[in-house]
JSON list of C-alpha atoms in Angstrom, two decimals:
[
{"chain": "A", "resi": 1, "resn": "UNK", "atom": "CA", "xyz": [55.76, 35.82, 106.10]},
{"chain": "A", "resi": 2, "resn": "UNK", "atom": "CA", "xyz": [52.22, 34.79, 104.33]},
{"chain": "A", "resi": 3, "resn": "UNK", "atom": "CA", "xyz": [50.88, 38.52, 105.34]},
{"chain": "A", "resi": 4, "resn": "UNK", "atom": "CA", "xyz": [53.06, 39.60, 103.62]},
{"chain": "A", "resi": 5, "resn": "UNK", "atom": "CA", "xyz": [53.10, 37.74, 100.06]},
{"chain": "A", "resi": 6, "resn": "UNK", "atom": "CA", "xyz": [49.28, 37.93, 100.44]},
{"chain": "A", "resi": 7, "resn": "UNK", "atom": "CA", "xyz": [49.52, 41.67, 100.28]},
{"chain": "A", "resi": 8, "resn": "UNK", "atom": "CA", "xyz": [52.44, 41.91, 97.77]},
{"chain": "A", "resi": 9, "resn": "UNK", "atom": "CA", "xyz": [51.58, 39.28, 95.40]},
{"chain": "A", "resi": 10, "resn": "UNK", "atom": "CA", "xyz": [48.50, 40.85, 93.76]},
{"chain": "A", "resi": 11, "resn": "UNK", "atom": "CA", "xyz": [50.30, 44.50, 93.59]},
{"chain": "A", "resi": 12, "resn": "UNK", "atom": "CA", "xyz": [53.30, 42.97, 90.77]},
{"chain": "A", "resi": 13, "resn": "UNK", "atom": "CA", "xyz": [51.29, 42.94, 88.13]},
{"chain": "A", "resi": 14, "resn": "UNK", "atom": "CA", "xyz": [50.86, 46.62, 88.61]},
{"chain": "A", "resi": 15, "resn": "UNK", "atom": "CA", "xyz": [54.21, 47.23, 89.30]},
{"chain": "A", "resi": 16, "resn": "UNK", "atom": "CA", "xyz": [55.89, 45.78, 86.45]},
{"chain": "A", "resi": 17, "resn": "UNK", "atom": "CA", "xyz": [53.44, 47.93, 84.23]},
{"chain": "A", "resi": 18, "resn": "UNK", "atom": "CA", "xyz": [54.31, 51.21, 86.32]},
{"chain": "A", "resi": 19, "resn": "UNK", "atom": "CA", "xyz": [57.83, 50.02, 85.52]},
{"chain": "A", "resi": 20, "resn": "UNK", "atom": "CA", "xyz": [57.67, 49.14, 81.86]},
{"chain": "A", "resi": 21, "resn": "UNK", "atom": "CA", "xyz": [55.72, 52.80, 81.33]},
{"chain": "A", "resi": 22, "resn": "UNK", "atom": "CA", "xyz": [58.97, 54.47, 83.55]},
{"chain": "A", "resi": 23, "resn": "UNK", "atom": "CA", "xyz": [62.07, 52.69, 82.73]},
{"chain": "A", "resi": 24, "resn": "UNK", "atom": "CA", "xyz": [61.54, 52.26, 78.72]},
{"chain": "A", "resi": 25, "resn": "UNK", "atom": "CA", "xyz": [62.33, 48.97, 78.09]},
{"chain": "A", "resi": 26, "resn": "UNK", "atom": "CA", "xyz": [61.23, 45.35, 79.88]},
{"chain": "A", "resi": 27, "resn": "UNK", "atom": "CA", "xyz": [64.45, 44.39, 81.49]},
{"chain": "A", "resi": 28, "resn": "UNK", "atom": "CA", "xyz": [65.16, 47.35, 82.93]},
{"chain": "A", "resi": 29, "resn": "UNK", "atom": "CA", "xyz": [61.99, 46.72, 84.56]},
{"chain": "A", "resi": 30, "resn": "UNK", "atom": "CA", "xyz": [61.51, 44.06, 85.17]},
{"chain": "A", "resi": 31, "resn": "UNK", "atom": "CA", "xyz": [65.03, 44.34, 87.22]},
{"chain": "A", "resi": 32, "resn": "UNK", "atom": "CA", "xyz": [63.62, 47.54, 89.04]},
{"chain": "A", "resi": 33, "resn": "UNK", "atom": "CA", "xyz": [60.42, 45.54, 89.75]},
{"chain": "A", "resi": 34, "resn": "UNK", "atom": "CA", "xyz": [62.77, 42.94, 91.32]},
{"chain": "A", "resi": 35, "resn": "UNK", "atom": "CA", "xyz": [64.85, 44.81, 92.85]},
{"chain": "A", "resi": 36, "resn": "UNK", "atom": "CA", "xyz": [61.42, 46.61, 94.48]},
{"chain": "A", "resi": 37, "resn": "UNK", "atom": "CA", "xyz": [60.08, 43.31, 95.47]},
{"chain": "A", "resi": 38, "resn": "UNK", "atom": "CA", "xyz": [63.51, 42.35, 97.60]},
{"chain": "A", "resi": 39, "resn": "UNK", "atom": "CA", "xyz": [63.72, 45.73, 99.62]},
{"chain": "A", "resi": 40, "resn": "UNK", "atom": "CA", "xyz": [60.03, 45.17, 100.16]},
{"chain": "A", "resi": 41, "resn": "UNK", "atom": "CA", "xyz": [60.58, 42.19, 101.86]},
{"chain": "A", "resi": 42, "resn": "UNK", "atom": "CA", "xyz": [63.63, 43.37, 103.43]},
{"chain": "A", "resi": 43, "resn": "UNK", "atom": "CA", "xyz": [62.24, 46.11, 104.97]},
{"chain": "A", "resi": 44, "resn": "UNK", "atom": "CA", "xyz": [58.87, 44.73, 105.35]},
{"chain": "A", "resi": 45, "resn": "UNK", "atom": "CA", "xyz": [58.37, 45.32, 109.30]},
{"chain": "A", "resi": 46, "resn": "UNK", "atom": "CA", "xyz": [59.25, 49.35, 108.55]},
{"chain": "A", "resi": 47, "resn": "UNK", "atom": "CA", "xyz": [56.41, 49.92, 106.20]},
{"chain": "A", "resi": 48, "resn": "UNK", "atom": "CA", "xyz": [54.50, 52.97, 107.11]},
{"chain": "A", "resi": 49, "resn": "UNK", "atom": "CA", "xyz": [50.96, 51.41, 106.85]},
{"chain": "A", "resi": 50, "resn": "UNK", "atom": "CA", "xyz": [48.71, 48.49, 106.89]},
{"chain": "A", "resi": 51, "resn": "UNK", "atom": "CA", "xyz": [47.98, 49.35, 103.28]},
{"chain": "A", "resi": 52, "resn": "UNK", "atom": "CA", "xyz": [51.73, 48.88, 101.54]},
{"chain": "A", "resi": 53, "resn": "UNK", "atom": "CA", "xyz": [50.05, 49.69, 98.45]},
{"chain": "A", "resi": 54, "resn": "UNK", "atom": "CA", "xyz": [51.94, 53.05, 97.91]},
{"chain": "A", "resi": 55, "resn": "UNK", "atom": "CA", "xyz": [55.11, 52.16, 100.50]},
{"chain": "A", "resi": 56, "resn": "UNK", "atom": "CA", "xyz": [55.75, 49.22, 97.29]},
{"chain": "A", "resi": 57, "resn": "UNK", "atom": "CA", "xyz": [55.24, 51.82, 94.79]},
{"chain": "A", "resi": 58, "resn": "UNK", "atom": "CA", "xyz": [57.78, 54.17, 96.34]},
{"chain": "A", "resi": 59, "resn": "UNK", "atom": "CA", "xyz": [60.38, 51.87, 96.54]},
{"chain": "A", "resi": 60, "resn": "UNK", "atom": "CA", "xyz": [59.80, 51.13, 93.00]},
{"chain": "A", "resi": 61, "resn": "UNK", "atom": "CA", "xyz": [59.58, 54.55, 91.96]},
{"chain": "A", "resi": 62, "resn": "UNK", "atom": "CA", "xyz": [62.66, 55.32, 93.37]},
{"chain": "A", "resi": 63, "resn": "UNK", "atom": "CA", "xyz": [64.43, 51.97, 92.30]},
{"chain": "A", "resi": 64, "resn": "UNK", "atom": "CA", "xyz": [63.52, 52.84, 88.70]},
{"chain": "A", "resi": 65, "resn": "UNK", "atom": "CA", "xyz": [64.19, 56.94, 88.84]},
{"chain": "A", "resi": 66, "resn": "UNK", "atom": "CA", "xyz": [68.00, 55.62, 90.01]},
{"chain": "A", "resi": 67, "resn": "UNK", "atom": "CA", "xyz": [67.44, 53.54, 87.05]},
{"chain": "A", "resi": 68, "resn": "UNK", "atom": "CA", "xyz": [67.21, 56.05, 84.59]},
{"chain": "A", "resi": 69, "resn": "UNK", "atom": "CA", "xyz": [69.97, 58.42, 86.29]},
{"chain": "A", "resi": 70, "resn": "UNK", "atom": "CA", "xyz": [72.45, 55.60, 85.92]},
{"chain": "A", "resi": 71, "resn": "UNK", "atom": "CA", "xyz": [71.54, 54.99, 82.55]},
{"chain": "A", "resi": 72, "resn": "UNK", "atom": "CA", "xyz": [71.52, 58.65, 81.10]},
{"chain": "A", "resi": 73, "resn": "UNK", "atom": "CA", "xyz": [75.15, 58.45, 83.16]},
{"chain": "A", "resi": 74, "resn": "UNK", "atom": "CA", "xyz": [76.45, 55.23, 80.85]},
{"chain": "A", "resi": 75, "resn": "UNK", "atom": "CA", "xyz": [74.20, 54.95, 78.10]},
{"chain": "A", "resi": 76, "resn": "UNK", "atom": "CA", "xyz": [71.45, 52.95, 76.74]},
{"chain": "A", "resi": 77, "resn": "UNK", "atom": "CA", "xyz": [72.98, 49.03, 75.59]},
{"chain": "A", "resi": 78, "resn": "UNK", "atom": "CA", "xyz": [71.25, 47.46, 73.16]},
{"chain": "A", "resi": 79, "resn": "UNK", "atom": "CA", "xyz": [72.02, 43.55, 72.18]},
{"chain": "A", "resi": 80, "resn": "UNK", "atom": "CA", "xyz": [71.96, 43.43, 68.60]},
{"chain": "A", "resi": 81, "resn": "UNK", "atom": "CA", "xyz": [69.02, 41.06, 68.41]},
{"chain": "A", "resi": 82, "resn": "UNK", "atom": "CA", "xyz": [67.12, 43.24, 70.18]},
{"chain": "A", "resi": 83, "resn": "UNK", "atom": "CA", "xyz": [66.61, 46.12, 67.87]},
{"chain": "A", "resi": 84, "resn": "UNK", "atom": "CA", "xyz": [63.34, 46.55, 66.37]},
{"chain": "A", "resi": 85, "resn": "UNK", "atom": "CA", "xyz": [62.39, 45.37, 63.39]},
{"chain": "A", "resi": 86, "resn": "UNK", "atom": "CA", "xyz": [62.24, 48.94, 61.85]},
{"chain": "A", "resi": 87, "resn": "UNK", "atom": "CA", "xyz": [65.51, 49.33, 62.06]},
{"chain": "A", "resi": 88, "resn": "UNK", "atom": "CA", "xyz": [65.04, 47.70, 58.33]},
{"chain": "A", "resi": 89, "resn": "UNK", "atom": "CA", "xyz": [62.28, 48.28, 56.05]},
{"chain": "A", "resi": 90, "resn": "UNK", "atom": "CA", "xyz": [58.77, 47.53, 56.94]},
{"chain": "A", "resi": 91, "resn": "UNK", "atom": "CA", "xyz": [55.57, 48.08, 55.96]},
{"chain": "A", "resi": 92, "resn": "UNK", "atom": "CA", "xyz": [52.76, 50.56, 56.86]},
{"chain": "A", "resi": 93, "resn": "UNK", "atom": "CA", "xyz": [50.49, 49.08, 60.21]},
{"chain": "A", "resi": 94, "resn": "UNK", "atom": "CA", "xyz": [47.66, 49.19, 61.05]},
{"chain": "A", "resi": 95, "resn": "UNK", "atom": "CA", "xyz": [45.76, 52.58, 62.75]},
{"chain": "A", "resi": 96, "resn": "UNK", "atom": "CA", "xyz": [45.22, 51.67, 65.90]},
{"chain": "A", "resi": 97, "resn": "UNK", "atom": "CA", "xyz": [49.04, 50.63, 66.54]},
{"chain": "A", "resi": 98, "resn": "UNK", "atom": "CA", "xyz": [49.68, 53.65, 64.70]},
{"chain": "A", "resi": 99, "resn": "UNK", "atom": "CA", "xyz": [47.91, 55.50, 67.79]},
{"chain": "A", "resi": 100, "resn": "UNK", "atom": "CA", "xyz": [49.08, 53.53, 70.21]},
{"chain": "A", "resi": 101, "resn": "UNK", "atom": "CA", "xyz": [52.21, 54.34, 69.31]},
{"chain": "A", "resi": 102, "resn": "UNK", "atom": "CA", "xyz": [51.52, 57.76, 69.11]},
{"chain": "A", "resi": 103, "resn": "UNK", "atom": "CA", "xyz": [50.40, 57.35, 72.61]},
{"chain": "A", "resi": 104, "resn": "UNK", "atom": "CA", "xyz": [53.46, 55.84, 73.75]},
{"chain": "A", "resi": 105, "resn": "UNK", "atom": "CA", "xyz": [55.54, 58.31, 71.59]},
{"chain": "A", "resi": 106, "resn": "UNK", "atom": "CA", "xyz": [53.57, 61.26, 73.40]},
{"chain": "A", "resi": 107, "resn": "UNK", "atom": "CA", "xyz": [53.82, 59.93, 77.02]},
{"chain": "A", "resi": 108, "resn": "UNK", "atom": "CA", "xyz": [57.74, 59.64, 76.51]},
{"chain": "A", "resi": 109, "resn": "UNK", "atom": "CA", "xyz": [57.78, 63.06, 75.58]},
{"chain": "A", "resi": 110, "resn": "UNK", "atom": "CA", "xyz": [56.36, 64.27, 78.58]},
{"chain": "A", "resi": 111, "resn": "UNK", "atom": "CA", "xyz": [59.16, 65.37, 81.66]},
{"chain": "A", "resi": 112, "resn": "UNK", "atom": "CA", "xyz": [59.28, 62.30, 84.11]},
{"chain": "A", "resi": 113, "resn": "UNK", "atom": "CA", "xyz": [57.63, 64.45, 87.13]},
{"chain": "A", "resi": 114, "resn": "UNK", "atom": "CA", "xyz": [54.20, 64.54, 84.74]},
{"chain": "A", "resi": 115, "resn": "UNK", "atom": "CA", "xyz": [54.50, 61.23, 82.86]},
{"chain": "A", "resi": 116, "resn": "UNK", "atom": "CA", "xyz": [54.57, 59.36, 87.05]},
{"chain": "A", "resi": 117, "resn": "UNK", "atom": "CA", "xyz": [51.94, 61.25, 87.92]},
{"chain": "A", "resi": 118, "resn": "UNK", "atom": "CA", "xyz": [49.71, 60.61, 85.17]},
{"chain": "A", "resi": 119, "resn": "UNK", "atom": "CA", "xyz": [50.80, 56.47, 85.31]},
{"chain": "A", "resi": 120, "resn": "UNK", "atom": "CA", "xyz": [50.49, 56.01, 89.15]},
{"chain": "A", "resi": 121, "resn": "UNK", "atom": "CA", "xyz": [46.61, 57.80, 88.98]},
{"chain": "A", "resi": 122, "resn": "UNK", "atom": "CA", "xyz": [45.19, 57.30, 85.22]},
{"chain": "A", "resi": 123, "resn": "UNK", "atom": "CA", "xyz": [46.54, 53.64, 84.95]},
{"chain": "A", "resi": 124, "resn": "UNK", "atom": "CA", "xyz": [47.46, 52.69, 88.51]},
{"chain": "A", "resi": 125, "resn": "UNK", "atom": "CA", "xyz": [44.37, 53.83, 90.48]},
{"chain": "A", "resi": 126, "resn": "UNK", "atom": "CA", "xyz": [46.13, 55.69, 93.17]},
{"chain": "A", "resi": 127, "resn": "UNK", "atom": "CA", "xyz": [44.45, 58.43, 94.88]},
{"chain": "A", "resi": 128, "resn": "UNK", "atom": "CA", "xyz": [45.94, 61.66, 95.14]},
{"chain": "A", "resi": 129, "resn": "UNK", "atom": "CA", "xyz": [47.45, 61.01, 98.26]},
{"chain": "A", "resi": 130, "resn": "UNK", "atom": "CA", "xyz": [48.80, 57.68, 97.53]},
{"chain": "A", "resi": 131, "resn": "UNK", "atom": "CA", "xyz": [50.48, 59.34, 94.78]},
{"chain": "A", "resi": 132, "resn": "UNK", "atom": "CA", "xyz": [51.76, 62.18, 96.91]},
{"chain": "A", "resi": 133, "resn": "UNK", "atom": "CA", "xyz": [52.79, 59.57, 98.99]},
{"chain": "A", "resi": 134, "resn": "UNK", "atom": "CA", "xyz": [54.79, 57.49, 96.23]},
{"chain": "A", "resi": 135, "resn": "UNK", "atom": "CA", "xyz": [56.14, 60.84, 94.25]},
{"chain": "A", "resi": 136, "resn": "UNK", "atom": "CA", "xyz": [56.77, 62.20, 98.35]},
{"chain": "A", "resi": 137, "resn": "UNK", "atom": "CA", "xyz": [55.19, 65.89, 97.08]},
{"chain": "A", "resi": 138, "resn": "UNK", "atom": "CA", "xyz": [52.06, 67.47, 98.48]},
{"chain": "A", "resi": 139, "resn": "UNK", "atom": "CA", "xyz": [48.67, 66.54, 97.26]},
{"chain": "A", "resi": 140, "resn": "UNK", "atom": "CA", "xyz": [48.10, 69.69, 95.43]},
{"chain": "A", "resi": 141, "resn": "UNK", "atom": "CA", "xyz": [51.26, 69.40, 93.45]},
{"chain": "A", "resi": 142, "resn": "UNK", "atom": "CA", "xyz": [49.96, 66.25, 92.23]},
{"chain": "A", "resi": 143, "resn": "UNK", "atom": "CA", "xyz": [46.98, 67.65, 91.40]},
{"chain": "A", "resi": 144, "resn": "UNK", "atom": "CA", "xyz": [48.65, 70.51, 89.35]},
{"chain": "A", "resi": 145, "resn": "UNK", "atom": "CA", "xyz": [51.58, 68.10, 87.60]},
{"chain": "A", "resi": 146, "resn": "UNK", "atom": "CA", "xyz": [48.30, 66.03, 87.06]},
{"chain": "A", "resi": 147, "resn": "UNK", "atom": "CA", "xyz": [46.55, 68.69, 85.13]},
{"chain": "A", "resi": 148, "resn": "UNK", "atom": "CA", "xyz": [49.59, 69.84, 83.55]},
{"chain": "A", "resi": 149, "resn": "UNK", "atom": "CA", "xyz": [50.49, 66.42, 81.91]},
{"chain": "A", "resi": 150, "resn": "UNK", "atom": "CA", "xyz": [46.83, 65.97, 81.04]},
{"chain": "A", "resi": 151, "resn": "UNK", "atom": "CA", "xyz": [46.86, 68.81, 78.82]},
{"chain": "A", "resi": 152, "resn": "UNK", "atom": "CA", "xyz": [50.38, 68.25, 77.45]},
{"chain": "A", "resi": 153, "resn": "UNK", "atom": "CA", "xyz": [49.06, 64.78, 76.13]},
{"chain": "A", "resi": 154, "resn": "UNK", "atom": "CA", "xyz": [46.50, 66.30, 74.88]},
{"chain": "A", "resi": 155, "resn": "UNK", "atom": "CA", "xyz": [48.06, 69.16, 73.24]},
{"chain": "A", "resi": 156, "resn": "UNK", "atom": "CA", "xyz": [50.50, 66.29, 71.16]},
{"chain": "A", "resi": 157, "resn": "UNK", "atom": "CA", "xyz": [48.18, 63.80, 70.62]},
{"chain": "A", "resi": 158, "resn": "UNK", "atom": "CA", "xyz": [46.15, 66.79, 68.78]},
{"chain": "A", "resi": 159, "resn": "UNK", "atom": "CA", "xyz": [49.37, 67.92, 66.84]},
{"chain": "A", "resi": 160, "resn": "UNK", "atom": "CA", "xyz": [48.71, 66.88, 63.01]},
{"chain": "A", "resi": 161, "resn": "UNK", "atom": "CA", "xyz": [51.55, 64.21, 61.99]},
{"chain": "A", "resi": 162, "resn": "UNK", "atom": "CA", "xyz": [54.36, 65.15, 61.25]},
{"chain": "A", "resi": 163, "resn": "UNK", "atom": "CA", "xyz": [54.43, 64.40, 57.83]},
{"chain": "A", "resi": 164, "resn": "UNK", "atom": "CA", "xyz": [57.88, 64.52, 56.83]},
{"chain": "A", "resi": 165, "resn": "UNK", "atom": "CA", "xyz": [59.06, 61.82, 59.67]},
{"chain": "A", "resi": 166, "resn": "UNK", "atom": "CA", "xyz": [56.61, 59.13, 57.57]},
{"chain": "A", "resi": 167, "resn": "UNK", "atom": "CA", "xyz": [57.97, 57.48, 54.66]},
{"chain": "A", "resi": 168, "resn": "UNK", "atom": "CA", "xyz": [56.38, 57.79, 51.27]},
{"chain": "A", "resi": 169, "resn": "UNK", "atom": "CA", "xyz": [54.67, 54.50, 50.93]},
{"chain": "A", "resi": 170, "resn": "UNK", "atom": "CA", "xyz": [52.35, 55.34, 47.73]},
{"chain": "A", "resi": 171, "resn": "UNK", "atom": "CA", "xyz": [54.44, 55.44, 44.30]},
{"chain": "A", "resi": 172, "resn": "UNK", "atom": "CA", "xyz": [53.42, 56.80, 41.12]},
{"chain": "A", "resi": 173, "resn": "UNK", "atom": "CA", "xyz": [54.08, 54.26, 38.00]},
{"chain": "A", "resi": 174, "resn": "UNK", "atom": "CA", "xyz": [53.87, 56.12, 34.52]}
]
């Protein structure tokens, strides 16, 4: 039991990051991580290798994808208190915050298969082989998806900002 805890516990922050980026909201992501950890503990004796990292990440990936499929069928529920403040009028934010939002929006615009590969390799630091194991695809597929994901992300971020969506913050007073 101590061996299992000592191997799984250091992975929890990375699991939470990956789940949050896949699920899009904190509560669903934390629930997915909890379900992943429960499955990992229950099936610890059936793990595939000495290093359980890719095995645990593949459990999380499958749990998160299943949650996303369920959510797409049922729709997303949001508590009234959890509505973002930008539903009402909000002042302009700083440039770095805007860029961060643009990056997150560009990530969200990627297909799930491209976003998953990009996050596993670029953020979580998995090798191509580990990412392939997590996603259940060949290493070559991981490499091509990663190249496409990076290119699509680059194209999204290089587009000029959509001025029509931004509120007019400057007024002329005569």
